[in-house]
Coordinates of C-alpha atoms in Angstrom, one line a residue:
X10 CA 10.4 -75.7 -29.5
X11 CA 11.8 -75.6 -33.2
X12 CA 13.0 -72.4 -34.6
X13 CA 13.4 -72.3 -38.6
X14 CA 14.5 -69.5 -39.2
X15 CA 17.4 -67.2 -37.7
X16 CA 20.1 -65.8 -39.5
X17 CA 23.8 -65.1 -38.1
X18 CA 25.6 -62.2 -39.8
X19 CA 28.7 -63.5 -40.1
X20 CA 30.9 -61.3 -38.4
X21 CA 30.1 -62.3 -34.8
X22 CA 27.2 -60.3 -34.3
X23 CA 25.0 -63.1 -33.2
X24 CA 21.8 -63.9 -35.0
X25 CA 19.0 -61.7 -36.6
X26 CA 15.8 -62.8 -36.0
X27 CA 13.8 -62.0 -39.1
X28 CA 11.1 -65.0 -38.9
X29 CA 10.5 -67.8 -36.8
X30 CA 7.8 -70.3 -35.7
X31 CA 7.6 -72.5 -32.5
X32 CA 5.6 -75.2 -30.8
X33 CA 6.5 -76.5 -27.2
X34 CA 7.3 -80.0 -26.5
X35 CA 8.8 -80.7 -22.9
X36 CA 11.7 -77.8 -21.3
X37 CA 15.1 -79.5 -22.2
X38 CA 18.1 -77.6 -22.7
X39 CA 18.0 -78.2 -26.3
X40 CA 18.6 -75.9 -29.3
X41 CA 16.8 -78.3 -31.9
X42 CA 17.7 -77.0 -35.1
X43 CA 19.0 -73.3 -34.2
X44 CA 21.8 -72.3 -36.6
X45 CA 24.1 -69.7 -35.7
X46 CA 27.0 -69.5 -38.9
X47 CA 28.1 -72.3 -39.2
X48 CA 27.9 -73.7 -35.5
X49 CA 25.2 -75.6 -34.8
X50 CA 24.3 -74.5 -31.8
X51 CA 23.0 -78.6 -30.9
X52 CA 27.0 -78.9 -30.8
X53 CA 26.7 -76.5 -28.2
X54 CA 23.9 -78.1 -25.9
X55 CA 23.3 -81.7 -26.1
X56 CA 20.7 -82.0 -23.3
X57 CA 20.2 -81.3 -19.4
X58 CA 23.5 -82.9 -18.5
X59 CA 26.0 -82.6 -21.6
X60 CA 24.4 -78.4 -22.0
X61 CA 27.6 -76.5 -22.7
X62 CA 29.9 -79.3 -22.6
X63 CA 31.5 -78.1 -26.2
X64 CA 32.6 -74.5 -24.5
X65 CA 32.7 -76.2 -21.0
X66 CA 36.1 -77.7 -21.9
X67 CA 34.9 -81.3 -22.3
X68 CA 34.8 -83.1 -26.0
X69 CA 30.9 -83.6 -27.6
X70 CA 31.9 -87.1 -27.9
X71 CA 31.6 -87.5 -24.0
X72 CA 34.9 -89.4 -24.6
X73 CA 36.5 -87.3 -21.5
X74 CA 38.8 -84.2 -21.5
X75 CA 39.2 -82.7 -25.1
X76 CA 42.3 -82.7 -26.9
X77 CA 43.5 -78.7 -26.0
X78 CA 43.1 -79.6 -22.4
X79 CA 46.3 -82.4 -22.8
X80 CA 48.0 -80.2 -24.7
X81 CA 47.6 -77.3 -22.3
X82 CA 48.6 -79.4 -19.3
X83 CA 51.5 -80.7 -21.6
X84 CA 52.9 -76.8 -22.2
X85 CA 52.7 -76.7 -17.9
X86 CA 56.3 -77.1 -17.3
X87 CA 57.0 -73.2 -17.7
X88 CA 54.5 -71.9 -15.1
X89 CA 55.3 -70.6 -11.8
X90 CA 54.4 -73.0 -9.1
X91 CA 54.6 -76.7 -7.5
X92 CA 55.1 -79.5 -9.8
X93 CA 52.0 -81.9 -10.8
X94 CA 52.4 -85.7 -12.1
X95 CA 51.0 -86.5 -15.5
X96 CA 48.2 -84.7 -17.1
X97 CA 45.0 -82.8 -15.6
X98 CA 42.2 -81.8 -17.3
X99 CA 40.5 -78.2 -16.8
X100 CA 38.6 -79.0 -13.8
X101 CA 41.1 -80.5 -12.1
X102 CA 43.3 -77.5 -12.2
X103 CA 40.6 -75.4 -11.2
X104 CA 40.3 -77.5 -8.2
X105 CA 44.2 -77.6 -7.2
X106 CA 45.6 -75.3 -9.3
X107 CA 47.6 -73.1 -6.3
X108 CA 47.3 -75.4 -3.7
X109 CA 49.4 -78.5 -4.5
X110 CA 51.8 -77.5 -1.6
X111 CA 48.6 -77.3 1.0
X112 CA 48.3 -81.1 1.8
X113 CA 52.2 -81.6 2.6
X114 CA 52.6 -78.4 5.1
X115 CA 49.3 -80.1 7.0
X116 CA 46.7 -77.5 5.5
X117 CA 43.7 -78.1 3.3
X118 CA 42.2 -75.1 3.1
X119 CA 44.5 -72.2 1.7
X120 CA 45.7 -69.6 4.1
X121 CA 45.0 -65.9 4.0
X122 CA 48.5 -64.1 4.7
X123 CA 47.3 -60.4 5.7
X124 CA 50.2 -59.2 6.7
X125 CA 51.7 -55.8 4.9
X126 CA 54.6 -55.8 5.5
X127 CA 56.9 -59.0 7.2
X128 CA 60.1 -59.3 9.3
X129 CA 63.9 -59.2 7.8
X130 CA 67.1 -59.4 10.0
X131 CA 69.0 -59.1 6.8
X132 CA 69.1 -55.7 5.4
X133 CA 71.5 -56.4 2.8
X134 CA 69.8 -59.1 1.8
X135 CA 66.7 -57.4 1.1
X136 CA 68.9 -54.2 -0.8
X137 CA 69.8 -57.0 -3.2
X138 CA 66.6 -58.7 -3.7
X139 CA 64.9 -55.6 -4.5
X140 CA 67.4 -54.8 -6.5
X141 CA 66.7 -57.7 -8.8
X142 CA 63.3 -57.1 -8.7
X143 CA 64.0 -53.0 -10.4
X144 CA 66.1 -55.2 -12.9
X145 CA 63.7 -57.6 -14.4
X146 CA 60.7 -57.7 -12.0
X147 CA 61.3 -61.3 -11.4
X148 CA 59.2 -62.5 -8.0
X149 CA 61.8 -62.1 -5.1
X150 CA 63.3 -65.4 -3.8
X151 CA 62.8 -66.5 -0.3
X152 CA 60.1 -64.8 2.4
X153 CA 57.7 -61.6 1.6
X154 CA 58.8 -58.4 1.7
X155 CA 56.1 -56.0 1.9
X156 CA 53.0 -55.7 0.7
X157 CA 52.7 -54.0 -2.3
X158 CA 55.7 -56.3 -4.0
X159 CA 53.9 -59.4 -3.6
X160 CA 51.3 -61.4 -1.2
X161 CA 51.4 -65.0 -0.6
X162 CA 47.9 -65.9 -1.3
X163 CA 47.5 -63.5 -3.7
X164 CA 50.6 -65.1 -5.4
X165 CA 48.6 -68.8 -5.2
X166 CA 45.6 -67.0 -7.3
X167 CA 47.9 -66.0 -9.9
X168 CA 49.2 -69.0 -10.4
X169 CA 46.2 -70.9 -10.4
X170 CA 45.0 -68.6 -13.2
X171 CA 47.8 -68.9 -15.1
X172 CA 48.0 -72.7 -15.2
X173 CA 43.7 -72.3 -16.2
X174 CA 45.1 -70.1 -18.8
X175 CA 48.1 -71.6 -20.3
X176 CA 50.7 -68.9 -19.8
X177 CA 54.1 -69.0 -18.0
X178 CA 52.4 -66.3 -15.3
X179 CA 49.7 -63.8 -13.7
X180 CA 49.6 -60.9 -12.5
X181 CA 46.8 -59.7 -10.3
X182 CA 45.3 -56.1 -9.8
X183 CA 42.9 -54.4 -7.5
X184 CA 40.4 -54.4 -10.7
X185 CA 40.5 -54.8 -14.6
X186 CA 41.3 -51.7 -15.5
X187 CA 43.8 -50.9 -13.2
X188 CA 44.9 -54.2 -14.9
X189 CA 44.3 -52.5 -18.3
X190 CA 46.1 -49.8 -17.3
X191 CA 49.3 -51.1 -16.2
X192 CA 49.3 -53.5 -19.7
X193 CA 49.1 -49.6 -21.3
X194 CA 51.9 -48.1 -19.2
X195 CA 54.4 -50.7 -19.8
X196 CA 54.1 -50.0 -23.4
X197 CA 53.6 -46.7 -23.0
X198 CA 57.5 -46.8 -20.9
X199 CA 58.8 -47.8 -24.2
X200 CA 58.0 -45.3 -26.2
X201 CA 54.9 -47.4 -27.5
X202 CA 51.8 -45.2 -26.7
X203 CA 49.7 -46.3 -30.1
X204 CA 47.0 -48.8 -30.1
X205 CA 45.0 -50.9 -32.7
X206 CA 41.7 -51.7 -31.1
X207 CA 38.7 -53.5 -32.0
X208 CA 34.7 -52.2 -30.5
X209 CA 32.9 -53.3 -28.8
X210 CA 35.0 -53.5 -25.8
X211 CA 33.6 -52.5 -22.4
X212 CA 32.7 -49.2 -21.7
X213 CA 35.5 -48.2 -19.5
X214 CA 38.4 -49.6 -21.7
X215 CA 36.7 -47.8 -24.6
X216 CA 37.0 -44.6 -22.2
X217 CA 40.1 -44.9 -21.1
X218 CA 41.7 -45.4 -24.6
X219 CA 39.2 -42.5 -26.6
X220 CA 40.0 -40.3 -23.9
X221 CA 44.0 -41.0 -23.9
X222 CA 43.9 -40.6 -20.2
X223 CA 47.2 -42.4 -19.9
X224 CA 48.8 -41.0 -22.9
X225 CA 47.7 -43.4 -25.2
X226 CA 46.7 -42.9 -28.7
X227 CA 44.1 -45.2 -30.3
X228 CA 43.0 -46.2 -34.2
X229 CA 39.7 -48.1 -34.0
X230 CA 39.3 -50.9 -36.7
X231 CA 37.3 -53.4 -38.2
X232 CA 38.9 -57.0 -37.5
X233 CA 40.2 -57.0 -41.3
X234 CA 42.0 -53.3 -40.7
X235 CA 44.5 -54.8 -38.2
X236 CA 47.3 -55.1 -40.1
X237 CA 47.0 -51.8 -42.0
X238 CA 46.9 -49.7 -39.2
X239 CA 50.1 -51.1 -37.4
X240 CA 53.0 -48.1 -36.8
X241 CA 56.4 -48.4 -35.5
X242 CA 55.1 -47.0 -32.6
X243 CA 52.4 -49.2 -32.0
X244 CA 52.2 -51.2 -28.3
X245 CA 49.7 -52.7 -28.4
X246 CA 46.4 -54.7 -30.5
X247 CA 43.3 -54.7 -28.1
X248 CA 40.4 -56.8 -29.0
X249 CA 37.2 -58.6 -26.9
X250 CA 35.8 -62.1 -27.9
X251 CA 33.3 -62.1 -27.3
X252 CA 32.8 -58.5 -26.8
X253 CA 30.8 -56.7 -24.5
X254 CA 28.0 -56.0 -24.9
X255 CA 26.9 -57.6 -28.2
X256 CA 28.7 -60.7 -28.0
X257 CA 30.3 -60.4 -31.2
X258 CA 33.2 -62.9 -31.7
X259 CA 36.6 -62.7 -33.8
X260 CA 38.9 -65.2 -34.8
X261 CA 41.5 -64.6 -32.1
X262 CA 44.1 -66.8 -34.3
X263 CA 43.6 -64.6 -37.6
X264 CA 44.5 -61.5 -35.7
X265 CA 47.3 -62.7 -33.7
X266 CA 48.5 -63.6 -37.4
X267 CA 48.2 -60.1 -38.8
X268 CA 49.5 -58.3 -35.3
X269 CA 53.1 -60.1 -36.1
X270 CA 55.5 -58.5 -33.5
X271 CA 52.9 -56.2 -31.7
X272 CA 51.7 -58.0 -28.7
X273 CA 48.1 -59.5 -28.6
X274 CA 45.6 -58.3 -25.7
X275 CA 42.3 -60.6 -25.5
X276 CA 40.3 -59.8 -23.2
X277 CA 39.0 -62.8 -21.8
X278 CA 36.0 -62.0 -19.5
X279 CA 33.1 -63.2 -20.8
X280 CA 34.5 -66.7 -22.2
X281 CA 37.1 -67.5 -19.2
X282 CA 39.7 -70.6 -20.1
X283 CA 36.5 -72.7 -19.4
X284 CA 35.2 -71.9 -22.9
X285 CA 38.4 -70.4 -24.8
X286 CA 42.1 -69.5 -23.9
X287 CA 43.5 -67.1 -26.2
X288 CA 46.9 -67.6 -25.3
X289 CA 46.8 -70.9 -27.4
X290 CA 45.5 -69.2 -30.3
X291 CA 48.4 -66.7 -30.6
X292 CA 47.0 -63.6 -27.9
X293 CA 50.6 -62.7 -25.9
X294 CA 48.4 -61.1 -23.4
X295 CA 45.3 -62.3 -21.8
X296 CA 43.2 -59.7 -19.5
X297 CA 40.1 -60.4 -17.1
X298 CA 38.2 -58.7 -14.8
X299 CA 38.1 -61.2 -12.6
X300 CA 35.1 -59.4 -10.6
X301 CA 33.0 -61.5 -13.2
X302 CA 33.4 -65.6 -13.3
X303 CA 36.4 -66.2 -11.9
X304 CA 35.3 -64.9 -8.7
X305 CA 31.6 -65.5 -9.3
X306 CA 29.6 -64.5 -6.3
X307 CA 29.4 -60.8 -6.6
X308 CA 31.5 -60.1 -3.2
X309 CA 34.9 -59.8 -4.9
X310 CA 37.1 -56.7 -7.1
X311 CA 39.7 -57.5 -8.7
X312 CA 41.8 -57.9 -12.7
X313 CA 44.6 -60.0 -13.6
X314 CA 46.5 -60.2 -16.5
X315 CA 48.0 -63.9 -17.9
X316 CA 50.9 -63.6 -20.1
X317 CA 54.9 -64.4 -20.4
X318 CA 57.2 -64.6 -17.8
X319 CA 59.0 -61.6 -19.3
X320 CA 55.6 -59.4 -19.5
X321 CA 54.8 -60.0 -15.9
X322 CA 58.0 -58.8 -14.9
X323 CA 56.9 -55.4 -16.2
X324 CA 53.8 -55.6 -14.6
X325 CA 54.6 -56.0 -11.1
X326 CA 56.9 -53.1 -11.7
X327 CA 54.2 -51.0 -12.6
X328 CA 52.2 -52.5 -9.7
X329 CA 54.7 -52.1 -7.2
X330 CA 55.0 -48.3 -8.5
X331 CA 51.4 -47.4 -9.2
X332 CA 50.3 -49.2 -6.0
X333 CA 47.6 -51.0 -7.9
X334 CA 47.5 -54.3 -5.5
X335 CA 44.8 -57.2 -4.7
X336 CA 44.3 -57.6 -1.3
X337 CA 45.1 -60.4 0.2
X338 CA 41.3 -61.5 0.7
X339 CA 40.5 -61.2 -2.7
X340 CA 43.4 -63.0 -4.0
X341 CA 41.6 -65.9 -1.8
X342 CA 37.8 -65.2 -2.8
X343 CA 39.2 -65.4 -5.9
X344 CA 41.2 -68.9 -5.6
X345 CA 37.8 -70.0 -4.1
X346 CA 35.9 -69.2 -7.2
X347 CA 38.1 -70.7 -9.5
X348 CA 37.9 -74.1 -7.9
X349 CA 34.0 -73.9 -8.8
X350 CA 34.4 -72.0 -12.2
X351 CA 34.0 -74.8 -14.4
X352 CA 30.5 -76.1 -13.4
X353 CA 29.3 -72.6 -12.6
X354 CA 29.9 -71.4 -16.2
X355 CA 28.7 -74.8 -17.5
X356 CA 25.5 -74.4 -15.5
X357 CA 24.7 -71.0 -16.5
X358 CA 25.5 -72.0 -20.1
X359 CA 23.1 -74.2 -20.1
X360 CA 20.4 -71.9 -18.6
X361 CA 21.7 -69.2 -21.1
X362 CA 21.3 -71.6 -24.1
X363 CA 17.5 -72.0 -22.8
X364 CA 16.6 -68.6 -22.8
X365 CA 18.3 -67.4 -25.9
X366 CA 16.3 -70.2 -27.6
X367 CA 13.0 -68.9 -26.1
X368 CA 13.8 -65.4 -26.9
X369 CA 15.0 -66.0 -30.2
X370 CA 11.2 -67.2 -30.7
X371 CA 9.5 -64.0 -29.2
X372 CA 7.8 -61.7 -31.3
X373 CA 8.5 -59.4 -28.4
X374 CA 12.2 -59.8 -29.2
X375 CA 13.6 -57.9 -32.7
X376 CA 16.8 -59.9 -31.9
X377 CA 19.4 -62.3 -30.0
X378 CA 23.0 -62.2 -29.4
X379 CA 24.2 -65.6 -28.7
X380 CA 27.6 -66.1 -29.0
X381 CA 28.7 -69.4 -31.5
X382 CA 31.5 -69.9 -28.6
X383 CA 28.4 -70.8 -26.1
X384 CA 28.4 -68.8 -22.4
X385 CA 26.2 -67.6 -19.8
X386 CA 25.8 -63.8 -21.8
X387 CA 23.1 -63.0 -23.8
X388 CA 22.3 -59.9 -25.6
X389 CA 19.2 -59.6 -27.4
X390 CA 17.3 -55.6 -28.9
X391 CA 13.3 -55.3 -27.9
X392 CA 10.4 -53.8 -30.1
X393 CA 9.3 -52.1 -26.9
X394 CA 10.9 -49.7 -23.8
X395 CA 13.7 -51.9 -22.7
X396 CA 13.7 -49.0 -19.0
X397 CA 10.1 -51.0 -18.5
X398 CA 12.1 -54.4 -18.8
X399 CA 14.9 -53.5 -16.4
X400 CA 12.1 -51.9 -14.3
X401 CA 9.6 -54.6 -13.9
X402 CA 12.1 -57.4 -13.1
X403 CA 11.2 -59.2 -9.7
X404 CA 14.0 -62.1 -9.3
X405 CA 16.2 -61.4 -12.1
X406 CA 18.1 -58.0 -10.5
X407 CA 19.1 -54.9 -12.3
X408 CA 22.6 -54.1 -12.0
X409 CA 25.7 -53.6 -13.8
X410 CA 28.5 -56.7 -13.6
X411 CA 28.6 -60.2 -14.2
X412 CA 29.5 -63.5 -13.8
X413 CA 27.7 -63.6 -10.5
X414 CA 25.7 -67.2 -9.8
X415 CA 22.7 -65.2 -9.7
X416 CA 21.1 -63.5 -13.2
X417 CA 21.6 -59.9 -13.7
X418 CA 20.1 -57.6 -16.4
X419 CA 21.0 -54.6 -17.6
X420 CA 20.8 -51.6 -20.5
X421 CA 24.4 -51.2 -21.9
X422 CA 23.6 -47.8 -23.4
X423 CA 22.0 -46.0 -20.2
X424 CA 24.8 -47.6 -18.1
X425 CA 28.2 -50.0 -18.6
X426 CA 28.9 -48.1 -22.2
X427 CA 27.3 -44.7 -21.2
X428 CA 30.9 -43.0 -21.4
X429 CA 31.2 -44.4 -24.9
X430 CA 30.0 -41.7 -27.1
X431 CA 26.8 -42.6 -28.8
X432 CA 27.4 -42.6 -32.4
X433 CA 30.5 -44.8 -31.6
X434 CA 28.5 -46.8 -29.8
X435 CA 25.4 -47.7 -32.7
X436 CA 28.5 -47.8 -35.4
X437 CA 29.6 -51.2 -32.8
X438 CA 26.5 -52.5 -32.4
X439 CA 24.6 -51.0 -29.3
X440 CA 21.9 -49.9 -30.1
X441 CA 19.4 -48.1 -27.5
X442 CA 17.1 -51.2 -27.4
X443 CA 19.5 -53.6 -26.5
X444 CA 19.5 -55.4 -23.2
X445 CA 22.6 -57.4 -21.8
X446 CA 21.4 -60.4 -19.9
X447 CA 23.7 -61.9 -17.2
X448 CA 22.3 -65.7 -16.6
X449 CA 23.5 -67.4 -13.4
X450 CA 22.4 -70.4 -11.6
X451 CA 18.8 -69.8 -10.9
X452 CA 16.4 -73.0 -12.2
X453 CA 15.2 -71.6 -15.6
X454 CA 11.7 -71.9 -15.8
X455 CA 12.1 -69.1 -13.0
X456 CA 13.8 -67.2 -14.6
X457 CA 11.9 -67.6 -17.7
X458 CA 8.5 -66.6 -16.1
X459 CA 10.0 -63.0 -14.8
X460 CA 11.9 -62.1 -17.8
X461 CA 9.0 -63.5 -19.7
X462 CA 6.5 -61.2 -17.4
X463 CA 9.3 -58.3 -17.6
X464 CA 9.2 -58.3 -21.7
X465 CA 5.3 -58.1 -21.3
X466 CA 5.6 -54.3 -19.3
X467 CA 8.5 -53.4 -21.7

């Protein structure tokens, strides 16, 4: 299948569709000669086996581990957690990443410590551990104390994340906007309550920022309006690459740039450190809701924020205050996941790449959303009722979320960005007839055939 025509915007919108023509040869994951910007999307996804490898942390070349993977594990020295020998590529961390201690205490799968609260002979002890901990935040030395300061295996995730990340530390949350919201009320404690943000951004960040439920004040901005909107009183710059749910992207370096002082928030959801790590391109502060890939099977809540040493400090303050915690079961679910997160999202990139391709060639289809980055998200607008799509969907299922290993659809503007107000959310891009596609691990010729008999009812 050869599509000759589809034009990219330019500002991360993804490509408009305007004309194209197709014939069929054999179903390879192969973009043949699709052009979005100046990516070409065959960079993206060679064939069957090297589909995502670009975004999936491995060099086109097939050479082995691409160069930001050394230099990440290089820049290691300053994160929290066991010492490694030499130099491990993305995979690899995913794999051990929190558990390097495992094999020497006898264990090889990590334990789950459920415990709320634990023993202490030593009250004066504990007076002066928690009273470095209202100093600075820092993770008390020596045993747990109770629950809601830290968890041992919720403490492994973080880790683990932040070595995947490239940051000095991680803080976890029961969910990503009780994530969000403790970034927000750290600034907030310093007399910081302004923010510069960037839509699209999830529906329930938009809310919670619009609304100024926390006390927040926002300015929304174009990419280029950054700098110009900065105040002495501004915390915080909050952006989405790509951004949910039209998949725009923004040049995460550029902004960090024109934020100077004010710290950077990416939120890293939809990309994960398999496909990008903002934290190496300047972002101080990197957010996921790691409900989505990271733990990747639909059974798990949770949001953790990677960052500075100095930042997470804050953050468990907050947490330990606001009572935001991960349970100790999800901090392992979530370990889990990340020791499979590199081929997961590499898989569903691959079947993502497919589909876009085919529904970039559908003159049921007014246009695609696929970001230059690569991933497992599509977005893509229908000439027809996209309710009768959501409706008429047999294996694919209709539910909000992502990230899960099996494909999910759904319509941003009836549902995930319903609270965003509706002229806010057609001035960002989503528009009533747009339809966020969720692509997991399903072969995709099945998945093909019911979206493909979906689009037919819409």
């Amino acid at each position: 299948m050869k599509i000759h025509r589809v034009q990219y915007d330019g500002f991360g919108h993804g490509p408009n569709v305007t004309r194209t023509t197709a014939s069929i040869t054999r179903p390879v994951f192969r973009l043949l000669s699709m052009d979005f910007g100046s990516v070409d999307v065959r960079d993206t996804c060679d064939d069957v086996e090297g589909a995502g490898r670009a975004t999936a942390g491995e060099n086109t070349d097939r050479k082995g581990p691409v160069a930001r993977e050394v230099a990440f594990a290089a820049r290691r020295s300053g994160v929290r957690g066991p010492a490694t020998e030499g130099l491990r590529a993305l995979a690899t961390e995913a794999v051990h990443a929190g558990r390097d201690d495992l094999a020497r205490q006898g264990l090889h799968a990590v334990p789950i410590d459920l415990s709320t609260t634990y023993p202490s002979y030593d009250s004066r002890g504990e007076a002066a551990r928690i009273d470095a901990f209202a100093t600075d935040g820092a993770e008390p030395e020596g045993p747990p104390v109770y629950g809601r300061l830290g968890n041992p295996t919720v403490a492994r995730f973080e880790t683990a994340l932040a070595r995947l990340e490239g940051t000095e530390s991680a803080v976890a949350f029961a969910s990503g906007m009780a994530a969000l919201s403790a970034v927000l009320l750290v600034r907030n404690a310093m007399g910081l309550r302004h923010v510069v943000a960037v839509r699209p951004l999830y529906g329930c960040s938009d809310h919670l920022l619009t609304a100024g439920l926390l006390g927040s004040e926002v300015t929304w901005v174009d990419p280029a309006g950054i700098a110009d909107a900065l105040r002495p009183d501004t915390g915080l710059v909050l952006v989405e690459s790509p951004a949910n749910p039209t998949l725009a992207e923004l040049d995460l370096r550029a902004i960090a740039h024109a934020c100077g002082s004010v710290p950077l928030l990416a939120d890293n959801t939809f990309a994960t450190p398999v496909l990008q790590r903002p934290a190496e391109q300047g972002a101080r502060l990197v957010l996921h809701s790691a409900t989505k890939y990271l733990g990747g099977h639909g059974d798990v809540m949770a949001g953790v924020v990677a960052c500075d040493e100095e930042f997470a400090g804050r953050l468990r303050q907050v947490r330990f205050a606001t009572g935001g915690v991960l349970h100790p079961l999800a901090g392992y679910l979530l370990l889990r996941g990340l020791s499979t997160l590199p081929v997961r999202v590499r898989a569903a990139s691959s079947n993502a790449a497919e589909l876009a391709r085919r529904l970039a060639s559908d003159p049921r289809v007014a246009r695609v959303h696929y970001p230059r980055l690569g991933g497992a998200m599509i977005a893509f607008e229908i000439h027809g009722d996209p309710h009768e799509v959501t409706a008429a969907v047999r294996l694919i299922t209709p539910a909000v979320s992502l990230g899960s290993v099996d494909t999910l659809i759904q319509h941003p503007a009836s549902i995930s960005h319903r609270v965003v107000d509706a002229e806010d959310r057609r001035h960002s891009g989503v528009s009533d007839r747009l339809l966020r596609l969720s692509v997991g691990l399903e072969d995709v010729e099945d998945l093909w055939r019911d979206l493909d008999a979906a689009l037919g009812r819409g």
